[in-house]
Amino acid sequence: MTELKNMTLWQMLCNAALEDPVREAVVSGETRLNYNELISRSEELAAAFLKAGVKKGSHIGTWLNDKPETIVILFALWCIGAVPVPLCTSFALHELEDCIKAADIEYMITDDCCRGNDLLALCAEQKLIPADMIFTAEECGCNSFRSISTLIHAGVCTDDELRAAERAVQPADIDTILFTSGSTGSSKPVLTTHFSRVNTAYAQASALDAVPEDRFCSVLPTFHCFSLTATVLAALAAGACICFPESRHSADILSTVEKERCTVLTAVPTLFSALIRRQAEIHADVSTLRTGMIGGSTYSPDFFCEVCEVFDFKLLPSLGQTEATAGITAGLPTDSVELRSCSLGVPFAGVELRIEDGGKPLPDGKTGEICIRGFNVMQGYYKRARETASAIDCEGFLHTGDLGYVKEGYLYYAGRIKDIIIRGGENIFPGEIENVLTADPRIAQVKVIGVPDKHYIEEVCACIVPANGCTLSREDVRSIVAAKLSNYKVPQYVLPLASFPLTNTGKIDRRRLSELAAEKLKAMQVCADIE
């Protein structure tokens, strides 16, 4: 077993800089920072934050786009033991207010993210955040709040004070509050430690065989756990470089891979799908790509193989969630593409995996809830003791809410517990039906959900996005499933859609999809009644 590292995130960064301090650490366009520059700029800002009243344990909302300055800000906060609360840049006012209250955010740092200044001004007016505790990045050009450069020029603490604050931060301290994605329910604030974040970053880097010469293309927002840990911090743990595209548009991502000679590309399936389509148009030189991870939502084995073929790199499957500091399993580079395409890989060293049903461990091959115990398990949900107790049992196992089974040491995914459809007393796993449908080339995407039914209580509804130029009837879809699965698993309803509603992190928004399905089914029933 790999020995766990007892260090803070700041110590991890400083450790990475020892081998080659002038190696590039983070780049975006013309902005290029080496490890020495990243550390010195972070220290300067940390000293300014201390002088301004930020201290160990302060909750700092970071409402920032992805750029080198964002990494400077995060490490400045981690250096002195403050707790960043990364927030989705697409938030509306009520969402921002909810997060400020849920995480007890004391300070806010923003840049030119969408509507940031106007909404923060409203938050200040409503006394959610005092105006003098809202800071902006220099690029923002906003006169309502103090900019970071103004903060630095106003004065910094002494070097002794900075070093004392740095020494006071311990690996067991809370490093970050990240909100869950909320694809099936309301978001919850998750508490993790420097220890768990550091060791998960090293585990992700190790899974990718990352070395200082690697260049990670960061294509997912850093307010999401997958990007923050599996890309940004994994890159820095390895002493490698983070490359931020100008935007998350597929053309800009592929251009960055080509220009910066990126070697690692990690993304969610929806983004990989967009990149495949765009690559067919522009034929960017992506020959430097070596590896990457895919995660965040389900995909078919055929799609996995297509990503590998288009980008000619060794893609690794993975499983993670915010409550597990973003990392649970990953595929092995030595695994065949067939194994990598259908499994979720093996648990990270130091992570204990158990499949349960009703609290009882299940043998290999049996499907149940995926439960884990180890360094990566969260401390809990902030100020939500009841929800924490339901997520982490008395033995320390985190109940992920995901279903799966283990075969020869590899984890296989079977869906979410909340997604199980109970039709007339029969348990139906949507993932089983989805795998059958996505194997058909006429179907680009599919999500199977349960809808209310007077007789069976729940019925199976297949929401599909047809492949370009393809049309499928209800009977076409039902026939595909009937050829492979039992009759009771054949969808009663089939809803073709142009696209699926997505969350801000690229996952299918199951709540919105269920609402959309209910609206369409109701309309279909009304039309049938009229006829």
Coordinates of C-alpha atoms in Angstrom, one line a residue:
M1 CA 0.0 0.0 0.0
T2 CA 1.2 3.5 -0.9
E3 CA 2.1 5.5 2.2
L4 CA -0.2 8.4 2.8
K5 CA 1.3 11.9 3.0
N6 CA 0.7 13.9 6.1
M7 CA 0.8 17.4 4.6
T8 CA -1.3 20.5 3.7
L9 CA -2.1 21.6 0.2
W10 CA 0.4 24.5 0.6
Q11 CA 3.1 22.0 1.6
M12 CA 2.2 19.9 -1.4
L13 CA 2.7 22.8 -3.7
C14 CA 6.1 23.8 -2.1
N15 CA 7.2 20.2 -2.3
A16 CA 6.4 20.0 -6.0
A17 CA 8.5 23.1 -6.6
L18 CA 11.6 21.7 -5.1
E19 CA 12.7 19.7 -8.2
D20 CA 12.4 22.4 -10.8
P21 CA 11.2 25.8 -9.4
V22 CA 11.2 27.5 -12.8
R23 CA 9.1 24.7 -14.5
E24 CA 5.7 26.1 -15.8
A25 CA 3.0 25.5 -13.2
V26 CA -0.1 27.2 -14.8
V27 CA -0.7 28.9 -18.1
S28 CA -3.5 30.5 -20.0
G29 CA -3.0 32.5 -23.1
E30 CA -0.1 35.0 -22.5
T31 CA -0.1 34.5 -18.7
R32 CA 2.5 31.9 -17.7
L33 CA 3.5 31.2 -14.1
N34 CA 6.3 28.9 -13.0
Y35 CA 6.3 27.2 -9.6
N36 CA 8.4 30.0 -8.0
E37 CA 6.1 32.6 -9.3
L38 CA 3.0 30.8 -8.3
I39 CA 4.3 30.4 -4.7
S40 CA 5.6 34.0 -4.4
R41 CA 2.3 35.5 -5.8
S42 CA 0.3 33.3 -3.5
E43 CA 2.4 34.2 -0.5
E44 CA 2.0 37.9 -1.3
L45 CA -1.7 37.6 -1.5
A46 CA -1.9 35.5 1.6
A47 CA -0.1 38.2 3.5
A48 CA -2.6 40.8 2.2
F49 CA -5.5 38.6 3.2
L50 CA -4.1 38.3 6.7
K51 CA -3.7 42.0 7.0
A52 CA -7.3 42.5 5.8
G53 CA -8.7 40.2 8.5
V54 CA -8.9 36.9 6.8
K55 CA -7.7 34.1 9.2
K56 CA -7.5 30.4 9.7
G57 CA -11.0 28.9 9.4
S58 CA -12.6 31.9 7.6
H59 CA -15.0 30.8 4.9
I60 CA -14.2 32.5 1.7
G61 CA -16.6 32.3 -1.3
T62 CA -14.6 32.1 -4.5
W63 CA -16.8 33.0 -7.5
L64 CA -14.2 32.8 -10.2
N65 CA -13.5 31.8 -13.7
D66 CA -10.7 29.4 -14.4
K67 CA -7.4 31.2 -14.9
P68 CA -3.9 31.4 -13.3
E69 CA -5.1 34.0 -10.9
T70 CA -7.8 31.6 -9.5
I71 CA -5.0 29.1 -8.6
V72 CA -3.1 31.9 -6.9
I73 CA -6.1 32.9 -4.9
L74 CA -6.9 29.3 -3.8
F75 CA -3.3 28.7 -2.6
A76 CA -3.1 32.0 -0.9
L77 CA -6.1 30.9 1.2
W78 CA -4.8 27.4 1.8
C79 CA -1.5 28.9 2.9
I80 CA -3.0 30.6 5.9
G81 CA -5.7 28.0 6.6
A82 CA -8.7 29.9 5.3
V83 CA -11.4 27.7 3.7
P84 CA -12.4 28.4 0.1
V85 CA -16.0 27.8 -0.9
P86 CA -15.9 27.5 -4.7
L87 CA -19.2 28.6 -6.2
C88 CA -20.7 27.9 -9.6
T89 CA -20.2 30.9 -11.9
S90 CA -23.6 30.4 -13.5
F91 CA -25.5 31.0 -10.2
A92 CA -28.6 33.1 -10.1
L93 CA -29.1 35.4 -7.2
H94 CA -31.2 33.0 -5.1
E95 CA -28.7 30.2 -5.6
L96 CA -25.9 32.5 -4.5
E97 CA -27.8 33.6 -1.5
D98 CA -28.6 29.9 -0.6
C99 CA -24.9 29.0 -0.7
I100 CA -23.8 32.1 1.3
K101 CA -26.2 31.1 4.1
A102 CA -25.6 27.3 3.9
A103 CA -21.8 27.7 4.2
D104 CA -21.6 30.7 6.5
I105 CA -19.5 32.6 3.9
E106 CA -17.8 35.6 5.5
Y107 CA -15.9 37.0 2.5
M108 CA -16.3 36.8 -1.3
I109 CA -13.8 37.0 -4.1
T110 CA -15.0 37.4 -7.6
D111 CA -13.8 38.3 -11.1
D112 CA -15.5 39.0 -14.4
C113 CA -17.7 35.9 -14.0
C114 CA -21.2 36.3 -15.4
R115 CA -23.2 39.0 -13.5
G116 CA -20.9 38.7 -10.5
N117 CA -20.6 42.3 -9.6
D118 CA -24.3 43.2 -9.8
L119 CA -25.4 40.1 -7.8
L120 CA -22.7 40.7 -5.2
A121 CA -23.8 44.3 -4.9
L122 CA -27.3 43.1 -4.2
C123 CA -25.9 40.6 -1.6
A124 CA -24.1 43.5 0.1
E125 CA -27.2 45.6 0.1
Q126 CA -29.1 42.8 1.7
K127 CA -26.3 42.5 4.3
L128 CA -25.5 38.9 3.3
I129 CA -21.9 39.9 2.8
P130 CA -20.5 43.3 3.9
A131 CA -19.2 45.3 1.0
D132 CA -15.7 45.7 2.5
M133 CA -15.5 41.9 2.6
I134 CA -16.0 41.5 -1.1
F135 CA -12.8 41.5 -3.2
T136 CA -12.4 41.4 -7.0
A137 CA -9.7 40.2 -9.3
E138 CA -7.9 43.0 -11.2
E139 CA -9.5 41.9 -14.5
C140 CA -12.9 42.7 -13.2
G141 CA -12.6 46.5 -13.4
C142 CA -15.3 47.0 -10.9
N143 CA -15.3 50.1 -8.6
S144 CA -17.8 48.8 -6.1
F145 CA -15.4 46.6 -4.2
R146 CA -11.7 46.5 -3.4
S147 CA -9.6 44.7 -6.0
I148 CA -6.9 42.2 -5.0
S149 CA -4.1 44.6 -6.2
T150 CA -5.6 47.4 -4.1
L151 CA -5.7 45.0 -1.1
I152 CA -2.0 44.2 -1.6
H153 CA -1.0 47.8 -2.0
A154 CA -2.9 48.7 1.2
G155 CA -0.4 46.7 3.1
V156 CA 0.6 43.1 4.0
C157 CA 1.4 41.4 7.3
T158 CA 5.0 40.8 8.3
D159 CA 6.9 37.8 7.1
D160 CA 6.9 36.4 10.7
E161 CA 3.2 36.7 10.9
L162 CA 2.8 34.9 7.5
R163 CA 5.1 32.1 8.6
A164 CA 3.3 31.7 11.9
A165 CA -0.1 31.5 10.1
E166 CA 1.4 28.9 7.6
R167 CA 2.7 26.8 10.5
A168 CA -0.6 26.8 12.2
V169 CA -2.3 25.0 9.4
Q170 CA -2.5 21.2 10.0
P171 CA -3.3 18.4 7.6
A172 CA -6.4 17.5 9.6
D173 CA -7.8 21.1 9.1
I174 CA -10.7 21.7 6.8
D175 CA -9.4 22.7 3.3
T176 CA -12.5 23.4 1.3
I177 CA -16.3 23.4 1.3
L178 CA -17.6 22.1 -2.0
F179 CA -21.2 21.9 -2.9
T180 CA -22.5 18.6 -4.3
S181 CA -23.8 18.9 -7.9
G182 CA -27.4 18.6 -7.0
S183 CA -28.4 16.6 -10.1
T184 CA -31.1 14.7 -8.1
G185 CA -31.7 17.0 -5.1
S186 CA -30.6 20.1 -3.4
S187 CA -26.8 20.8 -3.2
K188 CA -25.2 20.1 0.2
P189 CA -22.0 21.7 1.5
V190 CA -19.2 19.1 1.9
L191 CA -16.4 19.4 4.4
T192 CA -13.0 17.8 3.5
T193 CA -9.5 18.1 5.0
H194 CA -6.1 19.0 3.6
F195 CA -5.1 15.4 4.3
S196 CA -7.9 13.9 2.2
R197 CA -7.5 16.4 -0.6
V198 CA -3.7 16.0 -0.8
N199 CA -3.8 12.2 -0.8
T200 CA -6.6 12.1 -3.3
A201 CA -4.6 14.4 -5.6
Y202 CA -1.6 12.1 -5.3
A203 CA -3.8 9.1 -6.0
Q204 CA -5.2 10.7 -9.1
A205 CA -1.7 11.6 -10.3
S206 CA -0.5 8.1 -9.7
A207 CA -3.4 6.6 -11.6
L208 CA -2.5 8.7 -14.6
D209 CA 1.3 7.9 -14.2
A210 CA 1.7 11.7 -14.2
V211 CA 5.2 13.2 -14.3
P212 CA 6.6 16.7 -14.2
E213 CA 6.8 16.8 -18.0
D214 CA 3.0 16.4 -18.3
R215 CA 0.7 19.2 -19.3
F216 CA -2.9 18.9 -18.1
C217 CA -5.6 20.6 -20.1
S218 CA -8.1 21.8 -17.5
V219 CA -11.5 21.8 -19.2
L220 CA -14.0 21.4 -16.3
P221 CA -14.8 24.2 -13.9
T222 CA -12.7 24.2 -10.7
F223 CA -15.8 24.7 -8.5
H224 CA -16.4 21.0 -9.4
C225 CA -14.6 18.4 -7.3
F226 CA -13.6 16.3 -10.4
S227 CA -11.7 19.2 -12.0
L228 CA -10.2 20.6 -8.7
T229 CA -8.7 17.3 -7.6
A230 CA -8.3 15.1 -10.6
T231 CA -6.9 17.8 -12.9
V232 CA -5.7 20.9 -11.1
L233 CA -4.3 19.4 -7.9
A234 CA -3.2 16.1 -9.5
A235 CA -1.1 18.2 -11.9
L236 CA 0.5 20.2 -9.2
A237 CA 1.1 17.0 -7.0
A238 CA 3.1 15.7 -9.9
G239 CA 5.0 18.9 -10.5
A240 CA 3.3 19.2 -13.9
C241 CA 1.7 22.1 -15.7
I242 CA -2.0 23.2 -15.8
C243 CA -3.2 24.7 -19.1
F244 CA -6.4 26.7 -19.1
P245 CA -8.2 27.2 -22.4
E246 CA -9.6 30.6 -23.2
S247 CA -13.1 29.1 -22.7
R248 CA -14.7 25.7 -22.3
H249 CA -15.9 25.8 -25.9
S250 CA -14.8 22.6 -27.7
A251 CA -12.8 24.6 -30.4
D252 CA -10.8 26.5 -27.7
I253 CA -10.1 23.2 -25.8
L254 CA -8.8 21.5 -28.9
S255 CA -6.8 24.6 -29.8
T256 CA -5.2 24.6 -26.3
V257 CA -4.3 20.9 -26.6
E258 CA -2.6 21.6 -29.9
K259 CA -0.8 24.9 -28.9
E260 CA 0.3 23.8 -25.4
R261 CA 1.1 20.2 -26.4
C262 CA -1.1 18.9 -23.7
T263 CA -0.6 15.3 -22.6
V264 CA -3.6 14.8 -20.1
L265 CA -7.2 15.4 -20.9
T266 CA -9.9 14.6 -18.3
A267 CA -13.6 15.3 -18.9
V268 CA -17.2 14.2 -18.5
P269 CA -18.9 12.3 -21.2
T270 CA -21.0 15.2 -22.6
L271 CA -17.8 17.2 -23.1
F272 CA -16.0 14.4 -24.7
S273 CA -18.9 14.0 -27.1
A274 CA -18.7 17.6 -28.0
L275 CA -15.0 17.4 -28.6
I276 CA -15.4 14.4 -30.9
R277 CA -17.9 16.3 -33.0
R278 CA -15.6 19.4 -33.2
Q279 CA -12.5 17.3 -33.9
A280 CA -14.2 15.9 -36.9
E281 CA -14.5 19.4 -38.3
I282 CA -11.2 21.1 -37.4
H283 CA -8.8 18.1 -37.1
A284 CA -6.6 19.7 -34.4
D285 CA -3.2 18.1 -33.7
V286 CA -3.9 16.2 -30.5
S287 CA -1.1 13.7 -31.0
T288 CA 0.6 14.7 -27.7
L289 CA -2.3 13.4 -25.7
R290 CA -1.2 10.5 -23.5
T291 CA -4.0 9.8 -21.1
G292 CA -6.9 11.2 -19.1
M293 CA -10.0 10.2 -17.1
I294 CA -13.7 10.0 -17.8
G295 CA -16.3 10.3 -15.1
G296 CA -19.2 12.4 -13.8
S297 CA -22.0 10.4 -15.5
T298 CA -22.7 7.2 -17.3
Y299 CA -21.6 6.2 -20.9
S300 CA -21.7 3.2 -23.1
P301 CA -18.6 0.9 -23.7
D302 CA -18.9 1.9 -27.4
F303 CA -18.7 5.6 -26.6
F304 CA -15.6 5.0 -24.4
C305 CA -13.9 3.1 -27.2
E306 CA -14.8 6.0 -29.6
V307 CA -13.2 8.5 -27.4
C308 CA -10.0 6.4 -27.2
E309 CA -10.0 6.0 -31.0
V310 CA -10.6 9.6 -31.9
F311 CA -7.9 11.0 -29.5
D312 CA -5.6 7.9 -29.7
F313 CA -4.8 8.0 -26.0
K314 CA -5.2 5.7 -23.0
L315 CA -8.5 6.8 -21.4
L316 CA -9.1 5.6 -17.8
P317 CA -12.6 5.1 -16.3
S318 CA -13.1 6.5 -12.8
L319 CA -15.6 6.9 -10.0
G320 CA -15.7 9.8 -7.6
Q321 CA -18.1 12.1 -5.8
T322 CA -17.8 15.3 -3.8
E323 CA -18.3 13.3 -0.5
A324 CA -15.3 11.2 -1.4
T325 CA -13.0 14.1 -2.2
A326 CA -13.6 13.3 -5.9
G327 CA -11.7 10.0 -6.0
I328 CA -12.7 6.4 -5.4
T329 CA -11.6 4.2 -8.3
A330 CA -9.7 4.4 -11.6
G331 CA -8.8 2.1 -14.3
L332 CA -5.2 0.8 -14.7
P333 CA -3.2 1.9 -17.8
T334 CA -2.2 -1.7 -18.3
D335 CA -5.9 -2.8 -18.6
S336 CA -7.3 -3.7 -22.0
V337 CA -9.6 -1.2 -23.6
E338 CA -12.4 -3.7 -23.3
L339 CA -12.0 -3.8 -19.5
R340 CA -11.6 -0.1 -19.2
S341 CA -14.7 0.5 -21.3
C342 CA -17.1 -1.4 -19.1
S343 CA -15.7 -1.2 -15.5
L344 CA -14.9 1.7 -13.2
G345 CA -11.4 0.3 -12.4
V346 CA -10.1 -0.6 -9.0
P347 CA -10.1 1.4 -5.7
F348 CA -7.3 3.7 -4.9
A349 CA -4.7 2.3 -2.4
G350 CA -6.0 3.1 1.1
V351 CA -9.7 3.0 0.0
E352 CA -11.7 0.1 1.3
L353 CA -14.6 -0.9 -1.0
R354 CA -17.7 -2.8 0.2
I355 CA -21.0 -3.6 -1.6
E356 CA -24.0 -3.6 0.7
D357 CA -27.6 -4.4 0.8
G358 CA -29.6 -3.3 3.8
G359 CA -26.3 -2.9 5.8
K360 CA -25.1 -6.4 5.0
P361 CA -21.9 -6.9 2.9
L362 CA -22.5 -8.8 -0.4
P363 CA -20.2 -11.3 -2.1
D364 CA -18.6 -10.6 -5.5
G365 CA -21.0 -10.5 -8.4
K366 CA -24.0 -9.3 -6.4
T367 CA -25.3 -5.8 -7.0
G368 CA -25.8 -3.5 -4.0
E369 CA -24.8 0.0 -2.7
I370 CA -21.2 1.0 -3.2
C371 CA -19.8 1.9 0.2
I372 CA -16.2 3.1 0.9
R373 CA -14.0 3.8 3.9
G374 CA -10.6 5.5 3.9
F375 CA -8.6 8.8 3.7
N376 CA -10.9 10.3 1.0
V377 CA -14.2 10.2 3.0
M378 CA -15.6 13.6 3.9
Q379 CA -15.8 14.9 7.4
G380 CA -19.5 15.5 6.8
Y381 CA -22.0 18.0 5.5
Y382 CA -21.5 21.5 7.1
K383 CA -24.0 22.0 9.9
R384 CA -26.1 19.0 8.7
A385 CA -25.6 16.4 11.4
R386 CA -28.6 14.3 10.4
E387 CA -27.7 14.1 6.7
T388 CA -24.1 13.3 7.7
A389 CA -25.2 10.5 9.9
S390 CA -27.3 9.0 7.1
A391 CA -24.3 9.2 4.7
I392 CA -21.5 7.8 7.0
D393 CA -22.3 4.8 9.1
C394 CA -21.0 3.9 12.6
E395 CA -18.1 1.9 11.0
G396 CA -17.0 4.9 9.0
F397 CA -18.3 3.7 5.6
L398 CA -19.6 6.4 3.3
H399 CA -22.8 5.2 1.6
T400 CA -22.4 6.6 -1.9
G401 CA -25.9 6.1 -3.2
D402 CA -24.5 4.4 -6.2
L403 CA -25.2 0.8 -7.1
G404 CA -22.6 -1.6 -8.4
Y405 CA -20.9 -5.0 -8.0
V406 CA -17.3 -6.3 -7.8
K407 CA -15.8 -8.8 -10.1
E408 CA -12.2 -10.0 -9.9
G409 CA -11.3 -6.8 -8.0
Y410 CA -12.9 -4.4 -10.5
L411 CA -15.9 -2.3 -9.7
Y412 CA -18.9 -2.2 -12.2
Y413 CA -21.6 0.5 -12.1
A414 CA -25.3 -0.3 -12.0
G415 CA -26.9 3.1 -11.4
R416 CA -28.1 5.3 -8.6
I417 CA -30.3 3.9 -5.8
K418 CA -32.7 6.8 -6.3
D419 CA -33.0 5.9 -10.0
I420 CA -34.2 2.4 -9.4
I421 CA -37.7 1.9 -11.0
I422 CA -40.0 -0.4 -9.0
R423 CA -42.6 -1.6 -11.5
G424 CA -45.3 -3.7 -9.9
G425 CA -42.8 -4.9 -7.3
E426 CA -40.0 -5.6 -9.7
N427 CA -36.8 -3.7 -9.3
I428 CA -35.5 -2.3 -12.6
F429 CA -32.0 -0.8 -13.0
P430 CA -32.2 1.9 -15.6
G431 CA -28.5 1.5 -16.5
E432 CA -29.2 -2.0 -17.8
I433 CA -31.7 -0.7 -20.3
E434 CA -29.5 2.3 -21.1
N435 CA -26.6 0.0 -22.0
V436 CA -28.8 -1.9 -24.5
L437 CA -30.1 1.3 -26.1
T438 CA -26.8 3.2 -26.4
A439 CA -25.3 0.2 -28.2
D440 CA -27.7 1.0 -31.1
P441 CA -25.9 3.4 -33.5
R442 CA -29.2 5.3 -34.1
I443 CA -29.2 6.5 -30.5
A444 CA -26.8 9.2 -29.4
Q445 CA -27.9 9.5 -25.7
V446 CA -30.5 7.8 -23.5
K447 CA -31.7 8.2 -20.0
V448 CA -34.2 5.8 -18.5
I449 CA -36.5 7.1 -15.7
G450 CA -39.5 6.0 -13.8
V451 CA -42.8 7.8 -14.3
P452 CA -46.0 7.4 -12.2
D453 CA -48.5 4.7 -13.3
K454 CA -52.0 3.9 -11.9
H455 CA -51.6 0.1 -12.3
Y456 CA -47.8 -0.6 -11.8
I457 CA -47.2 2.5 -9.6
E458 CA -44.1 3.2 -11.8
E459 CA -43.5 2.6 -15.5
V460 CA -40.4 2.7 -17.6
C461 CA -39.8 5.7 -19.7
A462 CA -36.9 6.0 -22.2
C463 CA -35.8 9.5 -23.0
I464 CA -33.6 9.4 -26.1
V465 CA -31.6 11.8 -28.2
P466 CA -31.4 10.2 -31.7
A467 CA -28.1 10.3 -33.6
N468 CA -27.8 12.8 -36.3
G469 CA -30.3 12.1 -39.1
C470 CA -31.9 9.2 -37.4
T471 CA -35.5 8.8 -36.5
L472 CA -36.9 6.1 -34.2
S473 CA -40.5 5.2 -33.4
R474 CA -41.7 4.0 -30.0
E475 CA -41.8 0.4 -31.4
D476 CA -38.3 0.7 -32.7
V477 CA -37.0 1.5 -29.2
R478 CA -39.1 -1.1 -27.6
S479 CA -37.9 -3.8 -30.0
I480 CA -34.3 -3.0 -29.3
V481 CA -34.8 -3.6 -25.6
A482 CA -37.2 -6.6 -26.1
A483 CA -34.5 -8.4 -28.1
K484 CA -32.1 -8.3 -25.1
L485 CA -34.0 -8.0 -21.9
S486 CA -37.1 -9.3 -20.1
N487 CA -40.5 -8.0 -21.1
Y488 CA -41.1 -6.1 -17.9
K489 CA -38.0 -4.0 -18.7
V490 CA -39.2 -2.8 -22.1
P491 CA -40.1 0.9 -21.9
Q492 CA -43.8 1.7 -21.9
Y493 CA -43.0 5.3 -22.9
V494 CA -40.4 6.6 -25.4
L495 CA -39.7 10.4 -25.5
P496 CA -37.4 11.6 -28.3
L497 CA -35.6 14.9 -27.3
A498 CA -33.2 17.2 -29.1
S499 CA -30.9 17.3 -26.1
F500 CA -30.9 16.6 -22.3
P501 CA -31.1 19.3 -19.7
L502 CA -27.7 19.5 -18.0
T503 CA -26.4 20.8 -14.6
N504 CA -23.7 23.4 -14.5
T505 CA -21.1 20.6 -14.3
G506 CA -22.3 18.8 -17.4
K507 CA -24.3 16.0 -15.8
I508 CA -27.8 15.2 -16.9
D509 CA -30.2 17.1 -14.7
R510 CA -32.4 14.3 -13.6
R511 CA -34.9 16.5 -11.8
R512 CA -35.5 18.7 -14.8
L513 CA -35.6 15.7 -17.1
S514 CA -38.3 14.1 -14.9
E515 CA -40.3 17.4 -15.0
L516 CA -39.9 17.6 -18.8
A517 CA -41.0 14.0 -19.2
A518 CA -44.1 14.6 -17.0
E519 CA -45.0 17.7 -19.1
K520 CA -44.6 15.8 -22.4
L521 CA -46.5 12.7 -21.2
K522 CA -49.3 14.9 -19.9
A523 CA -49.5 16.7 -23.3
M524 CA -49.5 13.3 -25.0
Q525 CA -52.4 12.1 -22.8
V526 CA -54.4 15.4 -23.5
C527 CA -53.9 14.8 -27.2
A528 CA -55.1 11.2 -26.9
D529 CA -58.1 12.3 -25.0
I530 CA -59.0 14.9 -27.6
E531 CA -58.7 12.3 -30.4

